[in-house]
């Protein structure tokens, strides 16, 4: 079934198993911060990886069981963006990345959150994740893994991910504009 034909259920609340899993990802954010800022880098990385796995799991369950909801459409990317902001803020606090990287990422992520909410409340259609967005996420996770484990190449990979994220944003906005012009 195509993504456009998937039924969106649950109205404004839509609390189901995929959305409960998504809500658990929000709880992983402070857990990551406590672990990493107290010197438990391996455990913090495991928390980030768990968050990534539950992101895949909630999306799979929602699509597979027809449990896609408006709530899930809004909460899923918000959980991702807040986790990413928490990670880069923690890396900044520990001196692993420069403030410029955090500023650029925060600008993009906050802009995406605000735009998504604005468009949602105006009743406009949203664009699902695409291959470039997923590739950007993989690059970010690779850089995070290297940075948390204090391995070389993490910062360079992070800047590549940042560049990819802006390219991805441009593609999303073009698709968004075309999708909402057609309807």
Coordinates of N, CA and C in Angstrom, one line a residue:
X1 N 0.9 -1.2 0.0 CA 0.0 0.0 0.0 C 0.9 1.2 0.0
X2 N 0.6 2.2 -0.8 CA 1.4 3.4 -0.9 C 1.2 4.3 0.4
X3 N 2.2 5.1 0.7 CA 2.1 5.9 1.8 C 1.0 6.9 1.8
X4 N 0.6 7.3 0.6 CA -0.5 8.3 0.4 C -1.8 7.7 0.7
X5 N -1.9 6.3 0.6 CA -3.2 5.7 0.8 C -3.4 5.1 2.2
X6 N -2.3 5.2 3.0 CA -2.4 4.8 4.4 C -3.5 5.6 5.1
X7 N -4.3 5.0 5.8 CA -5.3 5.7 6.6 C -4.7 6.3 7.9
X8 N -5.1 7.5 8.2 CA -4.6 8.1 9.4 C -5.8 8.0 10.4
X9 N -5.5 7.3 11.5 CA -6.5 7.1 12.5 C -6.2 7.8 13.8
X10 N -7.2 7.8 14.6 CA -7.0 8.2 16.0 C -7.2 9.7 16.3
X11 N -7.5 10.5 15.3 CA -7.8 11.9 15.6 C -6.7 12.6 16.3
X12 N -7.0 13.5 17.2 CA -6.0 14.3 17.8 C -5.2 13.5 18.9
X13 N -5.8 12.5 19.5 CA -5.1 11.8 20.6 C -4.3 10.5 20.0
X14 N -5.1 9.5 19.6 CA -4.5 8.4 18.9 C -3.4 7.7 19.7
X15 N -3.7 7.4 21.0 CA -2.7 6.7 21.8 C -2.8 5.2 21.5
X16 N -1.8 4.6 20.9 CA -1.8 3.2 20.5 C -0.3 2.7 20.8
X17 N -0.1 1.5 20.5 CA 1.3 0.9 20.8 C 2.4 1.7 20.1
X18 N 2.3 2.0 18.8 CA 3.4 2.8 18.2 C 3.6 4.1 18.9
X19 N 2.5 4.8 19.3 CA 2.7 6.1 19.9 C 3.2 6.0 21.3
X20 N 2.9 4.9 22.0 CA 3.4 4.6 23.4 C 4.9 4.4 23.3
X21 N 5.4 3.7 22.2 CA 6.8 3.5 22.0 C 7.5 4.8 21.7
X22 N 6.8 5.7 20.9 CA 7.4 7.0 20.6 C 7.5 7.8 21.9
X23 N 6.5 7.7 22.8 CA 6.5 8.5 24.0 C 7.7 8.0 24.9
X24 N 8.0 6.7 24.8 CA 9.1 6.2 25.6 C 10.4 6.8 25.1
X25 N 10.5 7.1 23.8 CA 11.7 7.8 23.3 C 11.9 9.1 23.9
X26 N 10.9 9.8 24.3 CA 11.0 11.1 25.0 C 11.7 10.8 26.4
X27 N 11.4 9.7 27.0 CA 11.9 9.4 28.3 C 13.4 9.0 28.2
X28 N 13.9 8.6 27.0 CA 15.3 8.2 26.8 C 16.2 9.5 26.7
X29 N 15.6 10.6 26.5 CA 16.4 11.9 26.3 C 17.0 12.2 27.6
X30 N 16.3 12.4 28.7 CA 17.0 12.7 30.0 C 17.9 11.6 30.5
X31 N 17.5 10.4 30.2 CA 18.4 9.2 30.6 C 19.7 9.4 29.8
X32 N 19.7 9.6 28.5 CA 21.0 9.9 27.8 C 21.8 11.0 28.5
X33 N 21.2 12.1 28.7 CA 21.9 13.2 29.3 C 22.5 12.9 30.6
X34 N 21.8 12.2 31.5 CA 22.3 11.8 32.8 C 23.5 10.9 32.6
X35 N 23.4 9.9 31.8 CA 24.5 9.0 31.6 C 25.7 9.6 31.0
X36 N 25.5 10.4 29.9 CA 26.7 10.9 29.2 C 27.4 12.0 30.0
X37 N 26.6 12.9 30.7 CA 27.2 14.0 31.4 C 27.9 13.5 32.7
X38 N 27.6 12.2 33.1 CA 28.2 11.6 34.3 C 29.3 10.6 33.9
X39 N 29.7 10.7 32.6 CA 30.9 9.8 32.2 C 30.5 8.4 31.8
X40 N 29.3 8.1 31.6 CA 28.9 6.8 31.1 C 28.7 6.8 29.6
X41 N 29.7 7.0 28.8 CA 29.6 7.1 27.4 C 29.0 5.9 26.7
X42 N 29.5 4.7 27.1 CA 29.0 3.5 26.4 C 27.5 3.3 26.7
X43 N 27.1 3.5 27.9 CA 25.7 3.4 28.3 C 24.8 4.5 27.6
X44 N 25.4 5.7 27.5 CA 24.7 6.8 26.8 C 24.5 6.4 25.3
X45 N 25.6 5.9 24.7 CA 25.5 5.4 23.3 C 24.4 4.3 23.2
X46 N 24.4 3.4 24.1 CA 23.4 2.4 24.1 C 22.0 3.0 24.1
X47 N 21.8 4.0 24.9 CA 20.5 4.7 25.0 C 20.1 5.3 23.7
X48 N 21.1 6.0 23.0 CA 20.9 6.6 21.7 C 20.5 5.5 20.7
X49 N 21.2 4.4 20.7 CA 20.9 3.3 19.8 C 19.5 2.7 20.1
X50 N 19.2 2.6 21.3 CA 17.9 2.1 21.7 C 16.8 3.0 21.2
X51 N 17.0 4.3 21.3 CA 16.1 5.3 20.7 C 15.9 5.1 19.2
X52 N 17.0 4.9 18.5 CA 17.0 4.7 17.1 C 16.2 3.4 16.7
X53 N 16.5 2.3 17.5 CA 15.8 1.1 17.2 C 14.3 1.2 17.5
X54 N 13.9 1.9 18.6 CA 12.5 2.1 18.9 C 11.8 3.0 17.8
X55 N 12.6 3.9 17.2 CA 12.1 4.7 16.2 C 11.7 3.9 15.0
X56 N 12.6 2.9 14.6 CA 12.3 2.0 13.5 C 11.1 1.1 13.9
X57 N 11.1 0.6 15.1 CA 10.0 -0.3 15.5 C 8.6 0.4 15.5
X58 N 8.5 1.6 16.1 CA 7.2 2.2 16.1 C 6.7 2.5 14.8
X59 N 7.6 2.9 13.8 CA 7.1 3.2 12.5 C 6.7 1.9 11.8
X60 N 7.4 0.9 12.0 CA 7.1 -0.4 11.4 C 5.7 -0.9 11.9
X61 N 5.5 -0.9 13.2 CA 4.3 -1.3 13.7 C 3.1 -0.5 13.2
X62 N 3.3 0.8 13.2 CA 2.2 1.7 12.8 C 1.8 1.5 11.4
X63 N 2.8 1.3 10.5 CA 2.5 1.0 9.1 C 1.9 -0.3 8.9
X64 N 2.5 -1.3 9.5 CA 2.1 -2.7 9.3 C 0.7 -3.0 9.8
X65 N 0.3 -2.3 10.9 CA -1.0 -2.6 11.6 C -2.0 -1.5 11.2
X66 N -1.7 -0.6 10.4 CA -2.6 0.5 10.0 C -2.9 1.4 11.2
X67 N -1.9 1.6 12.1 CA -2.1 2.5 13.3 C -1.4 3.8 13.2
X68 N -1.4 4.3 12.0 CA -0.8 5.7 11.8 C -1.8 6.7 12.3
X69 N -1.3 7.6 13.2 CA -2.2 8.6 13.7 C -1.6 10.0 13.5
X70 N -2.5 11.0 13.7 CA -2.0 12.3 13.6 C -1.0 12.6 14.8
X71 N -1.3 12.0 15.9 CA -0.4 12.1 17.1 C 1.0 11.6 16.7
X72 N 1.0 10.4 16.2 CA 2.3 9.8 15.8 C 3.0 10.6 14.7
X73 N 2.3 11.1 13.8 CA 2.9 11.9 12.7 C 3.6 13.1 13.3
X74 N 3.0 13.7 14.4 CA 3.6 14.8 15.0 C 4.7 14.5 16.1
X75 N 4.5 13.4 16.9 CA 5.4 13.1 18.0 C 6.7 12.4 17.5
X76 N 6.6 11.6 16.5 CA 7.8 10.8 16.0 C 8.9 11.7 15.6
X77 N 8.7 12.7 14.7 CA 9.9 13.5 14.3 C 10.3 14.5 15.5
X78 N 9.3 14.8 16.3 CA 9.7 15.7 17.5 C 10.6 14.9 18.4
X79 N 10.3 13.7 18.7 CA 11.2 12.9 19.5 C 12.6 12.8 18.9
X80 N 12.7 12.6 17.6 CA 14.0 12.5 16.9 C 14.7 13.8 17.1
X81 N 14.1 14.9 16.8 CA 14.8 16.2 16.8 C 15.2 16.6 18.2
X82 N 14.4 16.3 19.2 CA 14.7 16.6 20.6 C 15.9 15.8 21.1
X83 N 15.9 14.5 20.7 CA 17.1 13.6 21.1 C 18.3 14.2 20.4
X84 N 18.2 14.6 19.1 CA 19.4 15.1 18.5 C 19.9 16.4 19.1
X85 N 19.0 17.2 19.5 CA 19.4 18.5 20.2 C 20.0 18.2 21.5
X86 N 19.5 17.2 22.2 CA 20.1 16.8 23.5 C 21.5 16.3 23.3
X87 N 21.7 15.5 22.3 CA 23.0 14.9 22.1 C 24.0 15.9 21.7
X88 N 23.7 16.8 20.8 CA 24.7 17.8 20.4 C 24.9 18.8 21.6
X89 N 23.9 19.1 22.3 CA 24.1 20.0 23.5 C 25.1 19.4 24.5
X90 N 24.9 18.1 24.8 CA 25.7 17.4 25.7 C 27.2 17.3 25.2
X91 N 27.3 17.0 23.9 CA 28.6 17.0 23.2 C 29.3 18.4 23.3
X92 N 28.5 19.4 23.2 CA 29.1 20.8 23.4 C 29.5 21.0 24.8
X93 N 28.7 20.7 25.8 CA 29.1 20.8 27.2 C 30.4 20.1 27.5
X94 N 30.6 18.9 26.9 CA 31.8 18.1 27.2 C 32.9 18.6 26.3
X95 N 32.7 19.6 25.4 CA 33.8 20.1 24.6 C 34.2 19.2 23.4
X96 N 33.3 18.3 23.0 CA 33.6 17.4 21.9 C 33.3 18.0 20.6
X97 N 32.4 19.0 20.5 CA 32.0 19.7 19.3 C 32.0 21.2 19.5
X98 N 32.2 22.0 18.4 CA 32.2 23.4 18.6 C 30.7 24.0 18.6
X99 N 30.6 25.2 19.2 CA 29.3 25.8 19.3 C 28.7 26.0 18.0
X100 N 29.5 26.3 17.0 CA 29.0 26.6 15.6 C 28.1 25.4 15.1
X101 N 28.6 24.2 15.3 CA 27.9 23.0 14.9 C 26.5 22.9 15.6
X102 N 26.5 23.2 16.9 CA 25.3 23.1 17.6 C 24.3 24.2 17.2
X103 N 24.9 25.4 16.9 CA 24.0 26.5 16.5 C 23.4 26.2 15.2
X104 N 24.1 25.7 14.2 CA 23.6 25.4 12.9 C 22.6 24.3 13.0
X105 N 22.9 23.2 13.8 CA 21.9 22.1 13.9 C 20.6 22.6 14.6
X106 N 20.8 23.4 15.7 CA 19.6 23.9 16.4 C 18.8 24.7 15.6
X107 N 19.4 25.6 14.8 CA 18.6 26.5 13.8 C 17.8 25.6 12.9
X108 N 18.4 24.6 12.3 CA 17.6 23.7 11.4 C 16.5 22.9 12.1
X109 N 16.9 22.3 13.2 CA 15.9 21.4 14.0 C 14.8 22.3 14.5
X110 N 15.0 23.4 15.1 CA 14.0 24.2 15.7 C 13.1 24.8 14.5
X111 N 13.7 25.1 13.4 CA 13.0 25.6 12.2 C 12.1 24.5 11.7
X112 N 12.6 23.2 11.7 CA 11.8 22.1 11.2 C 10.6 21.9 12.2
X113 N 10.8 21.9 13.5 CA 9.8 21.7 14.4 C 8.7 22.8 14.3
X114 N 9.1 24.0 14.2 CA 8.2 25.1 14.1 C 7.4 25.1 12.8
X115 N 8.1 24.8 11.7 CA 7.4 24.7 10.4 C 6.4 23.5 10.4
X116 N 6.8 22.4 10.9 CA 5.9 21.3 11.0 C 4.6 21.6 11.8
X117 N 4.8 22.2 12.9 CA 3.6 22.5 13.7 C 2.8 23.6 13.0
X118 N 3.4 24.6 12.4 CA 2.7 25.6 11.7 C 1.9 25.0 10.5
X119 N 2.5 24.2 9.7 CA 1.8 23.6 8.6 C 0.7 22.6 9.0
X120 N 1.0 21.9 10.1 CA 0.0 20.9 10.6 C -1.3 21.6 11.0
X121 N -1.1 22.7 11.8 CA -2.3 23.4 12.3 C -3.0 24.2 11.2
X122 N -2.4 24.4 10.1 CA -3.0 25.0 9.0 C -3.7 24.0 8.1
X123 N -3.6 22.7 8.5 CA -4.3 21.6 7.7 C -3.6 21.2 6.4
X124 N -2.3 21.5 6.3 CA -1.5 21.2 5.1 C -0.9 19.8 5.3
X125 N -0.8 19.1 4.1 CA -0.2 17.7 4.1 C 1.3 17.8 4.4
X126 N 1.8 16.8 5.1 CA 3.2 16.7 5.3 C 3.8 15.6 4.4
X127 N 5.1 15.7 4.2 CA 5.9 14.9 3.3 C 6.5 13.8 4.2
X128 N 6.4 12.5 3.8 CA 7.0 11.4 4.6 C 8.5 11.5 4.3
X129 N 9.2 10.8 5.2 CA 10.7 10.7 5.1 C 11.1 10.1 3.8
X130 N 12.2 10.5 3.3 CA 12.7 10.0 2.0 C 14.1 9.4 2.2
X131 N 14.7 8.8 1.1 CA 15.9 8.2 1.2 C 17.1 9.1 1.7
X132 N 17.1 10.3 1.2 CA 18.1 11.3 1.6 C 18.0 11.6 3.1
X133 N 16.8 11.7 3.6 CA 16.6 11.9 5.1 C 17.1 10.8 5.9
X134 N 16.8 9.5 5.4 CA 17.3 8.4 6.1 C 18.8 8.2 6.1
X135 N 19.4 8.6 4.9 CA 20.8 8.6 4.8 C 21.5 9.6 5.8
X136 N 20.8 10.8 5.9 CA 21.3 11.8 6.8 C 21.3 11.3 8.2
X137 N 20.2 10.6 8.6 CA 20.1 10.0 9.9 C 21.3 9.0 10.2
X138 N 21.5 8.2 9.2 CA 22.6 7.2 9.4 C 24.0 7.9 9.6
X139 N 24.2 9.0 8.8 CA 25.5 9.7 9.0 C 25.5 10.4 10.3
X140 N 24.4 10.9 10.8 CA 24.4 11.5 12.1 C 24.7 10.4 13.2
X141 N 24.0 9.3 13.1 CA 24.3 8.2 14.1 C 25.7 7.8 14.0
X142 N 26.3 7.7 12.8 CA 27.7 7.3 12.7 C 28.6 8.3 13.4
X143 N 28.3 9.6 13.2 CA 29.1 10.7 13.8 C 29.0 10.7 15.4
X144 N 27.7 10.5 15.8 CA 27.5 10.4 17.2 C 28.2 9.2 17.9
X145 N 28.2 8.1 17.2 CA 28.9 6.9 17.8 C 30.4 7.3 17.9
X146 N 31.0 7.8 16.9 CA 32.4 8.2 16.9 C 32.7 9.2 18.0
X147 N 31.8 10.2 18.1 CA 32.0 11.3 19.1 C 31.9 10.8 20.5
X148 N 30.9 10.0 20.8 CA 30.6 9.5 22.1 C 31.7 8.5 22.5
X149 N 32.3 7.8 21.6 CA 33.4 6.9 21.9 C 34.8 7.5 21.8
X150 N 34.8 8.9 21.5 CA 36.0 9.7 21.4 C 36.9 9.1 20.3
X151 N 36.4 8.7 19.2 CA 37.1 8.2 18.1 C 37.4 9.3 17.0
X152 N 38.4 9.2 16.2 CA 38.7 10.2 15.2 C 37.6 10.1 14.1
X153 N 37.4 11.3 13.5 CA 36.5 11.4 12.3 C 35.1 11.8 12.7
X154 N 34.7 11.8 14.0 CA 33.4 12.1 14.4 C 32.9 13.5 14.0
X155 N 33.8 14.5 14.2 CA 33.4 15.8 14.0 C 33.2 16.1 12.5
X156 N 34.2 15.5 11.7 CA 34.1 15.7 10.2 C 32.8 15.0 9.7
X157 N 32.5 13.9 10.2 CA 31.2 13.2 9.8 C 30.0 14.0 10.2
X158 N 30.1 14.6 11.4 CA 29.0 15.4 11.9 C 28.7 16.6 10.9
X159 N 29.8 17.3 10.4 CA 29.6 18.4 9.5 C 29.0 17.9 8.1
X160 N 29.4 16.7 7.7 CA 28.8 16.1 6.5 C 27.3 15.9 6.8
X161 N 27.0 15.4 7.9 CA 25.5 15.2 8.3 C 24.8 16.5 8.3
X162 N 25.4 17.5 8.8 CA 24.8 18.8 8.8 C 24.5 19.3 7.4
X163 N 25.5 19.2 6.5 CA 25.3 19.6 5.1 C 24.2 18.8 4.5
X164 N 24.2 17.5 4.7 CA 23.1 16.6 4.2 C 21.8 17.0 4.7
X165 N 21.7 17.4 6.0 CA 20.4 17.8 6.6 C 19.8 19.0 5.9
X166 N 20.6 20.0 5.5 CA 20.1 21.2 4.8 C 19.7 20.8 3.4
X167 N 20.4 19.9 2.8 CA 20.0 19.5 1.5 C 18.6 18.7 1.6
X168 N 18.5 17.9 2.6 CA 17.3 17.2 2.8 C 16.1 18.1 3.1
X169 N 16.4 19.2 3.9 CA 15.3 20.1 4.2 C 14.9 20.8 2.9
X170 N 15.8 21.2 2.0 CA 15.4 21.8 0.7 C 14.5 20.9 -0.1
X171 N 14.9 19.6 -0.1 CA 14.1 18.6 -0.9 C 12.7 18.5 -0.2
X172 N 12.6 18.4 1.1 CA 11.3 18.3 1.8 C 10.4 19.5 1.5
X173 N 11.0 20.7 1.5 CA 10.2 21.9 1.3 C 9.7 21.9 -0.2
X174 N 10.5 21.5 -1.1 CA 10.1 21.4 -2.5 C 8.9 20.4 -2.7
X175 N 9.1 19.3 -2.1 CA 8.1 18.2 -2.2 C 6.8 18.7 -1.4
X176 N 7.0 19.4 -0.3 CA 5.9 19.9 0.5 C 5.1 20.9 -0.4
X177 N 5.8 21.8 -1.0 CA 5.2 22.9 -1.8 C 4.4 22.2 -2.9
X178 N 5.0 21.3 -3.6 CA 4.3 20.6 -4.8 C 3.1 19.8 -4.3
X179 N 3.2 19.1 -3.2 CA 2.1 18.3 -2.6 C 0.9 19.2 -2.3
X180 N 1.2 20.3 -1.7 CA 0.1 21.2 -1.2 C -0.4 22.1 -2.3
X181 N 0.3 22.3 -3.4 CA -0.2 23.0 -4.5 C -1.2 22.1 -5.3
X182 N -0.9 20.8 -5.3 CA -1.7 19.9 -6.1 C -3.0 19.6 -5.4
X183 N -3.1 19.8 -4.1 CA -4.4 19.5 -3.4 C -5.2 20.7 -3.2

